[in-house]
Amino acid sequence: MLIAAREIDGFFVESDHVESAEISILGSARETLRLGKDLSNVELRVVNLAGKAIGSYYIGRVGLQSTVEDKECAGQARFVVTFYGHACPYAAAATIWRRWASRSPLVKGEWMGYPVESHASWLHVVQNSWFETGHAAKRYGAGGIGVLDGRRILGESSFYCELGESINGLGGYFGSTLDGLADCLASSRIAGAPLGLVWEHSSASQERMGAALAVSAINVLREFGVDVTLR
């Protein structure tokens, strides 16, 4: 580990600002760093308060430009680096990662407490953490019936957030696109146990997420043998 970071500014950005740029990192160096030297095969890892990795980003080549001691944080420095690859186009992900890294357990439907435009960032964290923590794209829930609460579905991203929780529990992932949903369903076939899905408050939620997407999602679910009930 080169730098233990407390904050990182400039990496999580709006989707139209993903070109390589200078990133500011507040933290402490774990080994001697040479200014002006490019580092290769760099990975950014997100860890919780227990020190366990819960997310990761492969960055690739990074240039260390400058460093200055932070007067407000003893033993900390502000490192300015250039990420030559793209930044992460989910602006709210930094805030959401901090929430996931805290000691407080997640709450069902917690993404509802964020603005609608941040739900894609929540889904991004769900997916990233799911695979970082050793899960595969499949069904892990033991229950035979999943329940979608349509009141929590305000768009495409929150549909997949709600679907992931209904099938795989808090922080659960079950696709972030139609192709991802199909992958999860295909991988879950070998489990053998049939899956039913009850979609409550379906009409209003389908209108919010888009009728075409709703129909496509239902068709994919039924194609893989899921008994979908609309209420």
Short mmCIF file of C-alpha atoms in Angstrom, two decimals:
data_model
loop_
_atom_site.label_atom_id
_atom_site.label_comp_id
_atom_site.label_asym_id
_atom_site.label_seq_id
_atom_site.Cartn_x
_atom_site.Cartn_y
_atom_site.Cartn_z
CA MET A 1 0.00 0.00 0.00
CA LEU A 2 1.49 3.35 -1.06
CA ILE A 3 -0.92 5.87 0.47
CA ALA A 4 -3.56 5.41 3.16
CA ALA A 5 -6.15 8.01 2.13
CA ARG A 6 -8.72 9.71 4.30
CA GLU A 7 -10.21 11.76 1.48
CA ILE A 8 -9.91 11.76 -2.29
CA ASP A 9 -11.14 14.69 -4.37
CA GLY A 10 -11.61 14.74 -8.13
CA PHE A 11 -12.06 11.03 -8.80
CA PHE A 12 -15.82 10.69 -8.34
CA VAL A 13 -17.23 13.13 -10.89
CA GLU A 14 -20.27 13.87 -13.02
CA SER A 15 -20.58 11.64 -16.07
CA ASP A 16 -19.50 14.41 -18.45
CA HIS A 17 -16.17 14.99 -16.62
CA VAL A 18 -14.48 11.60 -16.86
CA GLU A 19 -11.30 12.53 -18.70
CA SER A 20 -7.99 12.07 -16.86
CA ALA A 21 -7.34 14.83 -14.36
CA GLU A 22 -5.48 15.84 -11.23
CA ILE A 23 -6.70 14.11 -8.10
CA SER A 24 -6.15 15.41 -4.58
CA ILE A 25 -5.54 12.80 -1.88
CA LEU A 26 -5.42 13.55 1.84
CA GLY A 27 -3.62 10.81 3.71
CA SER A 28 -0.27 9.43 4.75
CA ALA A 29 2.45 7.70 2.74
CA ARG A 30 3.21 4.11 3.70
CA GLU A 31 6.57 4.17 1.91
CA THR A 32 8.90 6.71 0.33
CA LEU A 33 7.32 8.36 -2.72
CA ARG A 34 9.29 10.12 -5.43
CA LEU A 35 7.78 13.22 -7.02
CA GLY A 36 7.61 13.18 -10.79
CA LYS A 37 7.70 9.38 -10.94
CA ASP A 38 4.90 7.52 -12.68
CA LEU A 39 3.50 4.47 -10.92
CA SER A 40 2.00 1.58 -12.84
CA ASN A 41 -0.73 -0.95 -12.06
CA VAL A 42 -2.19 1.26 -9.33
CA GLU A 43 -5.38 0.14 -7.63
CA LEU A 44 -7.64 2.29 -5.48
CA ARG A 45 -9.16 0.20 -2.69
CA VAL A 46 -12.07 1.22 -0.48
CA VAL A 47 -11.85 -0.18 3.05
CA ASN A 48 -14.25 -0.04 5.97
CA LEU A 49 -13.40 1.01 9.51
CA ALA A 50 -12.27 -2.53 10.28
CA GLY A 51 -9.71 -2.34 7.47
CA LYS A 52 -11.54 -4.80 5.22
CA ALA A 53 -11.68 -4.03 1.49
CA ILE A 54 -15.25 -3.38 0.36
CA GLY A 55 -14.59 -1.89 -3.08
CA SER A 56 -11.85 -1.38 -5.63
CA TYR A 57 -10.94 0.50 -8.81
CA TYR A 58 -8.12 -0.39 -11.15
CA ILE A 59 -6.49 2.95 -12.03
CA GLY A 60 -3.43 1.86 -14.01
CA ARG A 61 -0.76 4.53 -14.49
CA VAL A 62 -0.56 7.38 -11.98
CA GLY A 63 1.81 10.35 -11.81
CA LEU A 64 2.76 11.80 -8.42
CA GLN A 65 3.00 15.57 -8.94
CA SER A 66 3.40 17.20 -5.55
CA THR A 67 2.81 16.83 -1.83
CA VAL A 68 2.41 19.25 1.06
CA GLU A 69 1.85 18.65 4.76
CA ASP A 70 -1.67 19.33 5.93
CA LYS A 71 -1.64 21.87 8.77
CA GLU A 72 -5.02 20.76 10.11
CA CYS A 73 -4.27 17.03 10.23
CA ALA A 74 -1.08 15.97 12.01
CA GLY A 75 0.81 13.30 10.14
CA GLN A 76 -1.30 13.78 7.04
CA ALA A 77 -0.30 15.27 3.69
CA ARG A 78 -2.09 16.48 0.61
CA PHE A 79 -0.86 14.56 -2.44
CA VAL A 80 -1.61 15.82 -5.94
CA VAL A 81 -1.53 13.04 -8.51
CA THR A 82 -2.60 12.56 -12.11
CA PHE A 83 -4.79 9.61 -12.97
CA TYR A 84 -4.13 8.99 -16.66
CA GLY A 85 -7.21 6.84 -16.96
CA HIS A 86 -10.80 7.92 -16.65
CA ALA A 87 -12.33 9.12 -13.41
CA CYS A 88 -15.42 7.44 -11.93
CA PRO A 89 -18.62 8.92 -13.43
CA TYR A 90 -20.70 8.57 -10.23
CA ALA A 91 -20.41 11.84 -8.36
CA ALA A 92 -22.26 10.70 -5.22
CA ALA A 93 -20.26 7.48 -4.84
CA ALA A 94 -17.69 9.05 -2.49
CA THR A 95 -20.41 9.99 0.01
CA ILE A 96 -22.10 6.61 -0.36
CA TRP A 97 -18.83 4.71 0.12
CA ARG A 98 -18.30 6.55 3.41
CA ARG A 99 -21.73 5.40 4.49
CA TRP A 100 -20.99 1.81 3.53
CA ALA A 101 -17.64 1.95 5.34
CA SER A 102 -19.25 3.09 8.60
CA ARG A 103 -20.14 0.77 11.46
CA SER A 104 -23.88 1.44 11.14
CA PRO A 105 -25.79 -1.34 9.36
CA LEU A 106 -27.58 -0.55 6.12
CA VAL A 107 -31.31 0.05 6.18
CA LYS A 108 -33.70 -1.47 3.65
CA GLY A 109 -34.44 0.98 0.87
CA GLU A 110 -31.79 3.38 2.16
CA TRP A 111 -31.06 4.79 -1.29
CA MET A 112 -34.48 6.49 -1.03
CA GLY A 113 -32.87 8.96 1.37
CA TYR A 114 -30.67 10.25 -1.47
CA PRO A 115 -31.78 12.40 -4.43
CA VAL A 116 -33.02 10.42 -7.43
CA GLU A 117 -29.96 11.46 -9.43
CA SER A 118 -27.78 9.73 -6.80
CA HIS A 119 -29.49 6.34 -7.09
CA ALA A 120 -27.17 5.36 -9.97
CA SER A 121 -24.22 6.01 -7.65
CA TRP A 122 -25.80 3.81 -4.96
CA LEU A 123 -26.29 1.03 -7.51
CA HIS A 124 -22.68 1.45 -8.63
CA VAL A 125 -21.47 0.98 -5.03
CA VAL A 126 -23.72 -2.07 -4.63
CA GLN A 127 -22.29 -3.71 -7.73
CA ASN A 128 -18.66 -2.79 -7.01
CA SER A 129 -18.82 -3.98 -3.41
CA TRP A 130 -20.71 -7.14 -4.33
CA PHE A 131 -17.90 -8.45 -6.50
CA GLU A 132 -15.07 -7.06 -4.37
CA THR A 133 -16.35 -9.00 -1.38
CA GLY A 134 -16.27 -12.30 -3.27
CA HIS A 135 -19.83 -12.68 -4.49
CA ALA A 136 -20.79 -13.90 -7.94
CA ALA A 137 -23.63 -12.67 -10.12
CA LYS A 138 -26.26 -15.07 -8.85
CA ARG A 139 -29.03 -15.56 -6.34
CA TYR A 140 -28.00 -16.15 -2.74
CA GLY A 141 -31.31 -15.58 -0.95
CA ALA A 142 -32.90 -18.65 0.55
CA GLY A 143 -36.48 -17.47 0.26
CA GLY A 144 -38.63 -18.62 -2.62
CA ILE A 145 -40.57 -15.38 -2.93
CA GLY A 146 -39.08 -11.94 -3.42
CA VAL A 147 -41.16 -8.79 -2.91
CA LEU A 148 -40.58 -5.59 -4.85
CA ASP A 149 -41.97 -2.49 -3.14
CA GLY A 150 -42.87 -0.28 -6.08
CA ARG A 151 -43.00 2.79 -3.84
CA ARG A 152 -39.20 2.61 -3.62
CA ILE A 153 -38.77 2.41 -7.39
CA LEU A 154 -38.33 5.93 -8.76
CA GLY A 155 -36.31 5.10 -11.87
CA GLU A 156 -34.12 2.48 -13.55
CA SER A 157 -31.35 2.52 -10.93
CA SER A 158 -33.68 2.23 -7.95
CA PHE A 159 -35.46 -0.66 -9.69
CA TYR A 160 -32.22 -2.65 -9.67
CA CYS A 161 -31.44 -1.55 -6.10
CA GLU A 162 -34.84 -2.81 -4.95
CA LEU A 163 -34.54 -6.01 -7.00
CA GLY A 164 -31.10 -6.77 -5.55
CA GLU A 165 -32.34 -6.31 -1.98
CA SER A 166 -35.53 -8.29 -2.53
CA ILE A 167 -33.58 -11.31 -3.77
CA ASN A 168 -30.18 -11.08 -2.02
CA GLY A 169 -30.84 -8.99 1.09
CA LEU A 170 -29.41 -5.66 2.25
CA GLY A 171 -26.66 -4.47 -0.07
CA GLY A 172 -27.54 -7.31 -2.41
CA TYR A 173 -26.93 -7.25 -6.15
CA PHE A 174 -29.01 -8.92 -8.85
CA GLY A 175 -28.11 -7.04 -12.01
CA SER A 176 -27.70 -3.39 -12.97
CA THR A 177 -28.81 -3.80 -16.59
CA LEU A 178 -31.05 -6.23 -18.44
CA ASP A 179 -27.97 -8.20 -19.51
CA GLY A 180 -26.72 -8.24 -15.93
CA LEU A 181 -30.13 -9.45 -14.74
CA ALA A 182 -30.05 -12.25 -17.31
CA ASP A 183 -26.55 -13.24 -16.17
CA CYS A 184 -27.70 -13.47 -12.54
CA LEU A 185 -30.74 -15.51 -13.51
CA ALA A 186 -28.71 -17.85 -15.71
CA SER A 187 -26.16 -18.40 -12.94
CA SER A 188 -28.93 -19.07 -10.44
CA ARG A 189 -30.62 -21.82 -12.45
CA ILE A 190 -28.35 -24.47 -11.02
CA ALA A 191 -29.63 -23.66 -7.51
CA GLY A 192 -32.77 -25.51 -8.47
CA ALA A 193 -35.21 -23.77 -6.10
CA PRO A 194 -37.87 -21.84 -8.07
CA LEU A 195 -38.15 -18.09 -7.57
CA GLY A 196 -41.31 -16.07 -7.39
CA LEU A 197 -41.47 -12.28 -7.46
CA VAL A 198 -44.36 -10.18 -6.20
CA TRP A 199 -44.24 -6.61 -7.54
CA GLU A 200 -46.36 -4.40 -5.30
CA HIS A 201 -47.56 -0.94 -6.42
CA SER A 202 -46.42 -2.05 -9.86
CA SER A 203 -48.35 0.34 -12.13
CA ALA A 204 -46.99 3.59 -10.69
CA SER A 205 -43.46 2.25 -10.33
CA GLN A 206 -43.39 0.96 -13.91
CA GLU A 207 -44.44 4.36 -15.14
CA ARG A 208 -41.62 6.03 -13.17
CA MET A 209 -38.92 3.63 -14.39
CA GLY A 210 -40.24 3.60 -17.94
CA ALA A 211 -42.82 1.22 -19.37
CA ALA A 212 -40.45 -0.23 -21.99
CA LEU A 213 -37.82 -1.13 -19.39
CA ALA A 214 -40.45 -2.59 -17.06
CA VAL A 215 -41.85 -4.84 -19.79
CA SER A 216 -38.36 -5.94 -20.82
CA ALA A 217 -37.38 -6.74 -17.22
CA ILE A 218 -40.56 -8.77 -16.67
CA ASN A 219 -39.95 -10.66 -19.92
CA VAL A 220 -36.36 -11.50 -18.88
CA LEU A 221 -37.53 -12.69 -15.46
CA ARG A 222 -40.26 -14.89 -16.94
CA GLU A 223 -37.91 -16.21 -19.64
CA PHE A 224 -35.82 -17.70 -16.84
CA GLY A 225 -38.81 -19.22 -15.08
CA VAL A 226 -39.51 -16.54 -12.47
CA ASP A 227 -43.19 -16.37 -11.51
CA VAL A 228 -43.88 -12.61 -11.59
CA THR A 229 -47.07 -11.36 -9.92
CA LEU A 230 -48.07 -7.72 -10.44
CA ARG A 231 -50.15 -6.01 -7.79
#
